[in-house]
PDB file of C-alpha atoms in Angstrom:
ATOM      1  CA  MET U  28     -25.108 -23.248 -11.688  1.00  0.00           C
ATOM      2  CA  SER U  29     -24.771 -24.984  -8.507  1.00  0.00           C
ATOM      3  CA  PRO U  30     -27.145 -25.115  -6.473  1.00  0.00           C
ATOM      4  CA  GLY U  31     -26.813 -24.303  -2.310  1.00  0.00           C
ATOM      5  CA  ARG U  32     -24.482 -22.019   0.108  1.00  0.00           C
ATOM      6  CA  THR U  33     -22.262 -20.570  -1.437  1.00  0.00           C
ATOM      7  CA  LEU U  34     -18.836 -19.302   0.648  1.00  0.00           C
ATOM      8  CA  LEU U  35     -16.355 -17.249  -1.145  1.00  0.00           C
ATOM      9  CA  VAL U  36     -12.312 -17.055   0.180  1.00  0.00           C
ATOM     10  CA  LEU U  37     -10.529 -14.778  -1.027  1.00  0.00           C
ATOM     11  CA  GLY U  38      -6.478 -14.709  -0.124  1.00  0.00           C
ATOM     12  CA  SER U  39      -6.840 -18.286   0.131  1.00  0.00           C
ATOM     13  CA  GLY U  40      -3.894 -20.056   1.773  1.00  0.00           C
ATOM     14  CA  PRO U  41      -2.722 -22.421   4.349  1.00  0.00           C
ATOM     15  CA  GLY U  42      -2.839 -21.075   8.019  1.00  0.00           C
ATOM     16  CA  ILE U  43      -6.655 -18.586   8.983  1.00  0.00           C
ATOM     17  CA  GLY U  44      -7.714 -18.736   5.016  1.00  0.00           C
ATOM     18  CA  ARG U  45      -7.756 -22.308   5.299  1.00  0.00           C
ATOM     19  CA  SER U  46      -8.755 -23.764   8.733  1.00  0.00           C
ATOM     20  CA  VAL U  47     -12.056 -21.025   7.975  1.00  0.00           C
ATOM     21  CA  ALA U  48     -12.929 -22.134   4.393  1.00  0.00           C
ATOM     22  CA  THR U  49     -13.057 -25.790   5.785  1.00  0.00           C
ATOM     23  CA  LEU U  50     -14.958 -25.379   8.602  1.00  0.00           C
ATOM     24  CA  PHE U  51     -17.411 -23.197   7.785  1.00  0.00           C
ATOM     25  CA  ALA U  52     -17.637 -25.433   4.391  1.00  0.00           C
ATOM     26  CA  SER U  53     -17.862 -28.520   6.968  1.00  0.00           C
ATOM     27  CA  LYS U  54     -20.773 -26.355   9.016  1.00  0.00           C
ATOM     28  CA  ARG U  55     -22.954 -24.777   6.431  1.00  0.00           C
ATOM     29  CA  TYR U  56     -21.870 -24.299   2.372  1.00  0.00           C
ATOM     30  CA  ASN U  57     -21.403 -26.877  -0.005  1.00  0.00           C
ATOM     31  CA  ASN U  58     -20.610 -24.030  -2.557  1.00  0.00           C
ATOM     32  CA  VAL U  59     -16.343 -23.080  -1.636  1.00  0.00           C
ATOM     33  CA  VAL U  60     -14.501 -20.204  -3.881  1.00  0.00           C
ATOM     34  CA  LEU U  61     -11.497 -19.868  -2.894  1.00  0.00           C
ATOM     35  CA  ILE U  62      -9.266 -16.802  -5.163  1.00  0.00           C
ATOM     36  CA  ALA U  63      -5.252 -16.620  -4.573  1.00  0.00           C
ATOM     37  CA  ARG U  64      -2.141 -15.455  -6.925  1.00  0.00           C
ATOM     38  CA  ARG U  65      -1.023 -18.601  -7.386  1.00  0.00           C
ATOM     39  CA  ALA U  66      -2.981 -21.841  -9.103  1.00  0.00           C
ATOM     40  CA  GLU U  67      -0.029 -24.994  -7.626  1.00  0.00           C
ATOM     41  CA  GLN U  68      -1.188 -23.049  -4.194  1.00  0.00           C
ATOM     42  CA  LEU U  69      -4.908 -23.137  -4.851  1.00  0.00           C
ATOM     43  CA  GLU U  70      -5.038 -26.432  -5.618  1.00  0.00           C
ATOM     44  CA  ASP U  71      -3.316 -27.285  -2.629  1.00  0.00           C
ATOM     45  CA  GLU U  72      -5.951 -25.465  -0.529  1.00  0.00           C
ATOM     46  CA  LYS U  73      -8.375 -27.286  -2.584  1.00  0.00           C
ATOM     47  CA  LYS U  74      -7.010 -30.942  -1.505  1.00  0.00           C
ATOM     48  CA  ALA U  75      -6.867 -29.213   1.772  1.00  0.00           C
ATOM     49  CA  VAL U  76     -10.534 -28.720   1.756  1.00  0.00           C
ATOM     50  CA  LEU U  77     -11.735 -31.757   0.373  1.00  0.00           C
ATOM     51  CA  LYS U  78     -10.332 -34.143   1.725  1.00  0.00           C
ATOM     52  CA  THR U  79     -11.248 -32.715   5.699  1.00  0.00           C
ATOM     53  CA  VAL U  80     -14.979 -32.058   4.475  1.00  0.00           C
ATOM     54  CA  GLY U  81     -15.530 -34.657   1.845  1.00  0.00           C
ATOM     55  CA  SER U  82     -16.483 -34.810  -1.889  1.00  0.00           C
ATOM     56  CA  GLN U  83     -20.210 -34.183  -0.978  1.00  0.00           C
ATOM     57  CA  ILE U  84     -18.868 -29.745  -1.370  1.00  0.00           C
ATOM     58  CA  ASN U  85     -18.164 -27.910  -4.459  1.00  0.00           C
ATOM     59  CA  VAL U  86     -14.851 -26.423  -4.337  1.00  0.00           C
ATOM     60  CA  ARG U  87     -13.419 -23.708  -6.958  1.00  0.00           C
ATOM     61  CA  THR U  88     -10.643 -22.378  -7.651  1.00  0.00           C
ATOM     62  CA  TYR U  89      -9.371 -19.224  -9.378  1.00  0.00           C
ATOM     63  CA  ALA U  90      -6.076 -17.628  -9.944  1.00  0.00           C
ATOM     64  CA  ALA U  91      -5.339 -14.177  -9.129  1.00  0.00           C
ATOM     65  CA  ASP U  92      -3.923 -10.894  -7.944  1.00  0.00           C
ATOM     66  CA  VAL U  93      -6.276  -8.533  -5.908  1.00  0.00           C
ATOM     67  CA  THR U  94      -4.676  -6.011  -6.860  1.00  0.00           C
ATOM     68  CA  HIS U  95      -5.370  -6.334 -11.038  1.00  0.00           C
ATOM     69  CA  THR U  96      -8.288  -5.322 -11.243  1.00  0.00           C
ATOM     70  CA  HIS U  97      -9.670  -6.890 -14.216  1.00  0.00           C
ATOM     71  CA  SER U  98      -7.858 -10.326 -13.220  1.00  0.00           C
ATOM     72  CA  LEU U  99      -9.982 -10.354  -9.167  1.00  0.00           C
ATOM     73  CA  LEU U 100     -12.952  -9.335 -11.310  1.00  0.00           C
ATOM     74  CA  GLN U 101     -12.720 -12.385 -14.018  1.00  0.00           C
ATOM     75  CA  ALA U 102     -12.274 -14.614 -11.156  1.00  0.00           C
ATOM     76  CA  LEU U 103     -15.275 -12.682  -9.818  1.00  0.00           C
ATOM     77  CA  ASP U 104     -17.514 -13.380 -13.153  1.00  0.00           C
ATOM     78  CA  ASP U 105     -17.064 -16.639 -13.453  1.00  0.00           C
ATOM     79  CA  ALA U 106     -16.973 -17.754  -9.223  1.00  0.00           C
ATOM     80  CA  ASP U 107     -20.568 -16.507  -9.245  1.00  0.00           C
ATOM     81  CA  ALA U 108     -21.079 -18.134 -12.943  1.00  0.00           C
ATOM     82  CA  ALA U 109     -20.375 -21.551 -11.037  1.00  0.00           C
ATOM     83  CA  PHE U 110     -21.891 -20.958  -7.410  1.00  0.00           C
ATOM     84  CA  GLY U 111     -24.131 -17.841  -8.370  1.00  0.00           C
ATOM     85  CA  LYS U 112     -22.677 -14.679  -5.811  1.00  0.00           C
ATOM     86  CA  PRO U 113     -22.542 -15.804  -1.842  1.00  0.00           C
ATOM     87  CA  GLU U 114     -23.914 -15.986   1.128  1.00  0.00           C
ATOM     88  CA  VAL U 115     -20.434 -15.327   2.901  1.00  0.00           C
ATOM     89  CA  VAL U 116     -17.860 -13.426   1.724  1.00  0.00           C
ATOM     90  CA  PHE U 117     -14.648 -14.076   3.746  1.00  0.00           C
ATOM     91  CA  TYR U 118     -11.474 -11.339   2.889  1.00  0.00           C
ATOM     92  CA  ASN U 119      -7.881 -12.763   3.736  1.00  0.00           C
ATOM     93  CA  ALA U 120      -5.778 -11.155   1.831  1.00  0.00           C
ATOM     94  CA  ALA U 121      -2.752  -9.308   3.094  1.00  0.00           C
ATOM     95  CA  ARG U 122       0.767  -9.568   2.574  1.00  0.00           C
ATOM     96  CA  VAL U 123       3.105  -9.290   5.985  1.00  0.00           C
ATOM     97  CA  LEU U 124       7.061  -7.775   5.450  1.00  0.00           C
ATOM     98  CA  PRO U 125       9.355  -5.521   7.003  1.00  0.00           C
ATOM     99  CA  SER U 126       8.725  -2.084   6.570  1.00  0.00           C
ATOM    100  CA  ALA U 127      11.580   0.512   7.881  1.00  0.00           C
ATOM    101  CA  LEU U 128      10.059   4.052   8.297  1.00  0.00           C
ATOM    102  CA  LEU U 129      10.892   6.572   6.104  1.00  0.00           C
ATOM    103  CA  THR U 130      13.427   4.267   3.822  1.00  0.00           C
ATOM    104  CA  HIS U 131      10.330   1.939   2.232  1.00  0.00           C
ATOM    105  CA  PRO U 132       9.531   2.847  -0.892  1.00  0.00           C
ATOM    106  CA  VAL U 133       5.737   4.279  -1.441  1.00  0.00           C
ATOM    107  CA  GLU U 134       5.100   2.144  -4.467  1.00  0.00           C
ATOM    108  CA  ASP U 135       5.133  -0.545  -2.251  1.00  0.00           C
ATOM    109  CA  VAL U 136       2.776   1.281  -0.114  1.00  0.00           C
ATOM    110  CA  GLU U 137       0.534   1.707  -2.634  1.00  0.00           C
ATOM    111  CA  TYR U 138       0.386  -1.715  -3.208  1.00  0.00           C
ATOM    112  CA  ASP U 139      -0.106  -2.745   0.184  1.00  0.00           C
ATOM    113  CA  PHE U 140      -3.035  -0.037  -0.027  1.00  0.00           C
ATOM    114  CA  LYS U 141      -4.565  -2.123  -3.376  1.00  0.00           C
ATOM    115  CA  ILE U 142      -4.535  -5.442  -1.230  1.00  0.00           C
ATOM    116  CA  ASN U 143      -5.859  -4.415   1.958  1.00  0.00           C
ATOM    117  CA  VAL U 144      -8.136  -1.588   0.454  1.00  0.00           C
ATOM    118  CA  SER U 145      -8.430  -0.647  -3.310  1.00  0.00           C
ATOM    119  CA  ALA U 146      -8.861  -4.254  -3.452  1.00  0.00           C
ATOM    120  CA  LEU U 147     -11.823  -4.778  -0.104  1.00  0.00           C
ATOM    121  CA  TYR U 148     -13.626  -1.944  -1.761  1.00  0.00           C
ATOM    122  CA  ILE U 149     -14.254  -3.730  -5.618  1.00  0.00           C
ATOM    123  CA  VAL U 150     -15.182  -6.837  -2.755  1.00  0.00           C
ATOM    124  CA  SER U 151     -17.657  -4.746  -1.288  1.00  0.00           C
ATOM    125  CA  GLN U 152     -18.869  -2.758  -3.852  1.00  0.00           C
ATOM    126  CA  ARG U 153     -20.351  -5.383  -6.210  1.00  0.00           C
ATOM    127  CA  TYR U 154     -21.187  -7.846  -3.022  1.00  0.00           C
ATOM    128  CA  ILE U 155     -22.527  -6.022  -0.563  1.00  0.00           C
ATOM    129  CA  PRO U 156     -26.410  -5.274  -2.620  1.00  0.00           C
ATOM    130  CA  HIS U 157     -26.141  -8.454  -2.738  1.00  0.00           C
ATOM    131  CA  LEU U 158     -25.865  -9.685   0.286  1.00  0.00           C
ATOM    132  CA  VAL U 159     -28.228  -6.560   1.723  1.00  0.00           C
ATOM    133  CA  SER U 160     -31.143  -8.570  -1.136  1.00  0.00           C
ATOM    134  CA  LEU U 161     -30.546 -12.950   0.064  1.00  0.00           C
ATOM    135  CA  ALA U 162     -31.181 -10.417   3.958  1.00  0.00           C
ATOM    136  CA  ASN U 163     -34.406  -9.412   2.992  1.00  0.00           C
ATOM    137  CA  ALA U 164     -36.016 -12.001   0.040  1.00  0.00           C
ATOM    138  CA  ASP U 165     -34.414 -14.785   2.821  1.00  0.00           C
ATOM    139  CA  PRO U 166     -34.429 -15.227   6.922  1.00  0.00           C
ATOM    140  CA  SER U 167     -32.719 -17.874   7.370  1.00  0.00           C
ATOM    141  CA  SER U 168     -29.341 -16.773   4.898  1.00  0.00           C
ATOM    142  CA  LEU U 169     -26.446 -14.988   6.833  1.00  0.00           C
ATOM    143  CA  PRO U 170     -24.969 -12.732   4.627  1.00  0.00           C
ATOM    144  CA  ALA U 171     -21.784 -11.443   5.753  1.00  0.00           C
ATOM    145  CA  LEU U 172     -18.872  -9.751   4.922  1.00  0.00           C
ATOM    146  CA  ILE U 173     -15.747 -10.296   6.592  1.00  0.00           C
ATOM    147  CA  VAL U 174     -12.173  -9.383   7.282  1.00  0.00           C
ATOM    148  CA  THR U 175      -9.354 -10.541   8.701  1.00  0.00           C
ATOM    149  CA  SER U 176      -7.074  -7.968  10.788  1.00  0.00           C
ATOM    150  CA  SER U 177      -5.014  -7.748  13.809  1.00  0.00           C
ATOM    151  CA  ALA U 178      -4.318  -5.514  16.672  1.00  0.00           C
ATOM    152  CA  LEU U 179      -1.531  -3.652  14.010  1.00  0.00           C
ATOM    153  CA  PRO U 180      -4.602  -0.604  13.529  1.00  0.00           C
ATOM    154  CA  HIS U 181      -4.936   0.181  17.476  1.00  0.00           C
ATOM    155  CA  HIS U 182      -1.128  -0.737  18.150  1.00  0.00           C
ATOM    156  CA  PRO U 183       1.101  -0.518  15.037  1.00  0.00           C
ATOM    157  CA  ILE U 184       4.639  -1.617  15.087  1.00  0.00           C
ATOM    158  CA  PRO U 185       7.257   1.261  12.952  1.00  0.00           C
ATOM    159  CA  GLN U 186       8.601  -1.646  11.885  1.00  0.00           C
ATOM    160  CA  LEU U 187       5.976  -2.854  10.488  1.00  0.00           C
ATOM    161  CA  PHE U 188       4.684   0.129   9.811  1.00  0.00           C
ATOM    162  CA  ASN U 189       3.474  -0.582   5.939  1.00  0.00           C
ATOM    163  CA  LEU U 190       0.932  -3.120   7.286  1.00  0.00           C
ATOM    164  CA  SER U 191      -0.186  -1.139   9.897  1.00  0.00           C
ATOM    165  CA  LEU U 192      -1.468   1.509   8.285  1.00  0.00           C
ATOM    166  CA  VAL U 193      -2.777   0.052   5.337  1.00  0.00           C
ATOM    167  CA  LYS U 194      -4.880  -2.424   8.570  1.00  0.00           C
ATOM    168  CA  ALA U 195      -5.354   0.776  10.422  1.00  0.00           C
ATOM    169  CA  ALA U 196      -6.853   2.347   6.561  1.00  0.00           C
ATOM    170  CA  GLN U 197      -8.698  -0.841   5.693  1.00  0.00           C
ATOM    171  CA  ARG U 198     -10.177  -1.405   9.354  1.00  0.00           C
ATOM    172  CA  ASN U 199     -12.073   2.049   8.853  1.00  0.00           C
ATOM    173  CA  LEU U 200     -13.667   0.695   5.517  1.00  0.00           C
ATOM    174  CA  VAL U 201     -15.141  -2.118   6.834  1.00  0.00           C
ATOM    175  CA  GLN U 202     -16.188   0.155  10.323  1.00  0.00           C
ATOM    176  CA  SER U 203     -17.748   2.511   8.290  1.00  0.00           C
ATOM    177  CA  LEU U 204     -19.709  -0.520   6.305  1.00  0.00           C
ATOM    178  CA  ASN U 205     -20.302  -1.842   9.585  1.00  0.00           C
ATOM    179  CA  LEU U 206     -22.271   1.098  10.299  1.00  0.00           C
ATOM    180  CA  THR U 207     -24.017   1.684   7.440  1.00  0.00           C
ATOM    181  CA  TYR U 208     -25.392  -1.624   6.090  1.00  0.00           C
ATOM    182  CA  THR U 209     -25.180  -3.887   9.677  1.00  0.00           C
ATOM    183  CA  HIS U 210     -29.299  -2.146  10.637  1.00  0.00           C
ATOM    184  CA  GLU U 211     -29.750  -3.859   7.375  1.00  0.00           C
ATOM    185  CA  GLY U 212     -29.439  -7.259   7.942  1.00  0.00           C
ATOM    186  CA  VAL U 213     -25.479  -8.029   6.633  1.00  0.00           C
ATOM    187  CA  HIS U 214     -22.878  -8.841   8.968  1.00  0.00           C
ATOM    188  CA  ILE U 215     -19.998  -7.300   8.812  1.00  0.00           C
ATOM    189  CA  GLY U 216     -16.750  -7.294  10.929  1.00  0.00           C
ATOM    190  CA  VAL U 217     -12.801  -7.670  11.234  1.00  0.00           C
ATOM    191  CA  ILE U 218     -11.403 -10.844  12.906  1.00  0.00           C
ATOM    192  CA  ASN U 219      -9.070  -9.630  15.231  1.00  0.00           C
ATOM    193  CA  VAL U 220      -5.715 -11.911  15.305  1.00  0.00           C
ATOM    194  CA  ALA U 221      -3.921 -10.115  18.164  1.00  0.00           C
ATOM    195  CA  GLY U 222      -0.996 -11.487  17.491  1.00  0.00           C
ATOM    196  CA  GLN U 223       1.429 -13.801  15.992  1.00  0.00           C
ATOM    197  CA  VAL U 224      -0.356 -16.788  14.363  1.00  0.00           C
ATOM    198  CA  SER U 225       1.386 -20.232  14.638  1.00  0.00           C
ATOM    199  CA  PRO U 226       0.005 -24.016  14.407  1.00  0.00           C
ATOM    200  CA  GLU U 227       1.767 -24.748  18.138  1.00  0.00           C
ATOM    201  CA  ASP U 228       0.146 -21.535  19.510  1.00  0.00           C
ATOM    202  CA  GLN U 229      -2.759 -22.720  21.962  1.00  0.00           C
ATOM    203  CA  VAL U 230      -4.762 -18.958  21.429  1.00  0.00           C
ATOM    204  CA  ARG U 231      -3.851 -18.255  17.883  1.00  0.00           C
ATOM    205  CA  ASN U 232      -3.817 -21.127  16.091  1.00  0.00           C
ATOM    206  CA  PRO U 233      -5.280 -21.113  12.819  1.00  0.00           C
ATOM    207  CA  THR U 234      -7.712 -24.621  14.220  1.00  0.00           C
ATOM    208  CA  ARG U 235      -8.574 -22.252  17.034  1.00  0.00           C
ATOM    209  CA  ILE U 236      -9.117 -19.117  15.305  1.00  0.00           C
ATOM    210  CA  ALA U 237     -11.513 -20.485  12.716  1.00  0.00           C
ATOM    211  CA  ALA U 238     -14.181 -22.264  15.647  1.00  0.00           C
ATOM    212  CA  ARG U 239     -14.081 -18.405  17.432  1.00  0.00           C
ATOM    213  CA  THR U 240     -15.148 -16.438  14.092  1.00  0.00           C
ATOM    214  CA  TRP U 241     -17.905 -19.274  13.541  1.00  0.00           C
ATOM    215  CA  GLU U 242     -19.270 -19.066  17.243  1.00  0.00           C
ATOM    216  CA  TRP U 243     -19.007 -14.633  16.480  1.00  0.00           C
ATOM    217  CA  PHE U 244     -20.176 -15.235  13.343  1.00  0.00           C
ATOM    218  CA  GLN U 245     -23.263 -17.397  14.660  1.00  0.00           C
ATOM    219  CA  GLY U 246     -24.789 -15.575  17.205  1.00  0.00           C
ATOM    220  CA  ALA U 247     -24.123 -12.321  14.944  1.00  0.00           C
ATOM    221  CA  LYS U 248     -28.189 -11.944  13.770  1.00  0.00           C
ATOM    222  CA  GLU U 249     -28.857 -12.398  17.939  1.00  0.00           C
ATOM    223  CA  LYS U 250     -25.714 -10.629  19.589  1.00  0.00           C
ATOM    224  CA  PRO U 251     -24.811  -8.200  16.746  1.00  0.00           C
ATOM    225  CA  ASN U 252     -20.655  -7.507  17.577  1.00  0.00           C
ATOM    226  CA  PHE U 253     -17.875  -5.842  14.555  1.00  0.00           C
ATOM    227  CA  GLU U 254     -15.074  -8.007  16.468  1.00  0.00           C
ATOM    228  CA  VAL U 255     -14.068 -11.107  17.283  1.00  0.00           C
ATOM    229  CA  VAL U 256     -11.052  -9.942  19.260  1.00  0.00           C
ATOM    230  CA  ILE U 257      -8.343 -13.472  19.225  1.00  0.00           C
TER     231      ILE U 257
END
């Protein structure tokens, strides 16, 4: 098992996932776990993190579909065996697809619910007790569960009703976790990205989103706040 602090990223990919992983690794975490569906994409993500941060950090990748519970738990088992359980869990898994009201297949609704809610619940069951223990055992720790969200829970878009629906359910879950475990020293909240993400956007580009996320995360002990709105 590699010593040090570990960051776990679920839903690793270009954009927010890569930028948050890279910035957090450069600031605090010498062990980084990246989980996503495709092994080829994960190799690109690993190279990008190492290129930016340098070889002084350890990066492990695990290809797993979060909707397949056995596959997800196996990846988490392997990651924990390599680095120990994480100090920060960053949940970024989602898919953005158009969905037409009343004609969108219910199977797709259920699939997206698994990505955004069921898998997050499994991850929370596994790691929140550990994060609580870490908060009690190590005053210098910053245990956290951070989830990428959006404005859709408050402002649903009918053409994206499926994503709006599952993101609302996800936010509800994270709020319940926040209300239950924040007083036990675990920072639990969402990055509310209230618009389209683009490298060209001056406000909602991945680099700025990561910087705002780090600022919000770092100040959580002094000023706990459920969300950062970007």
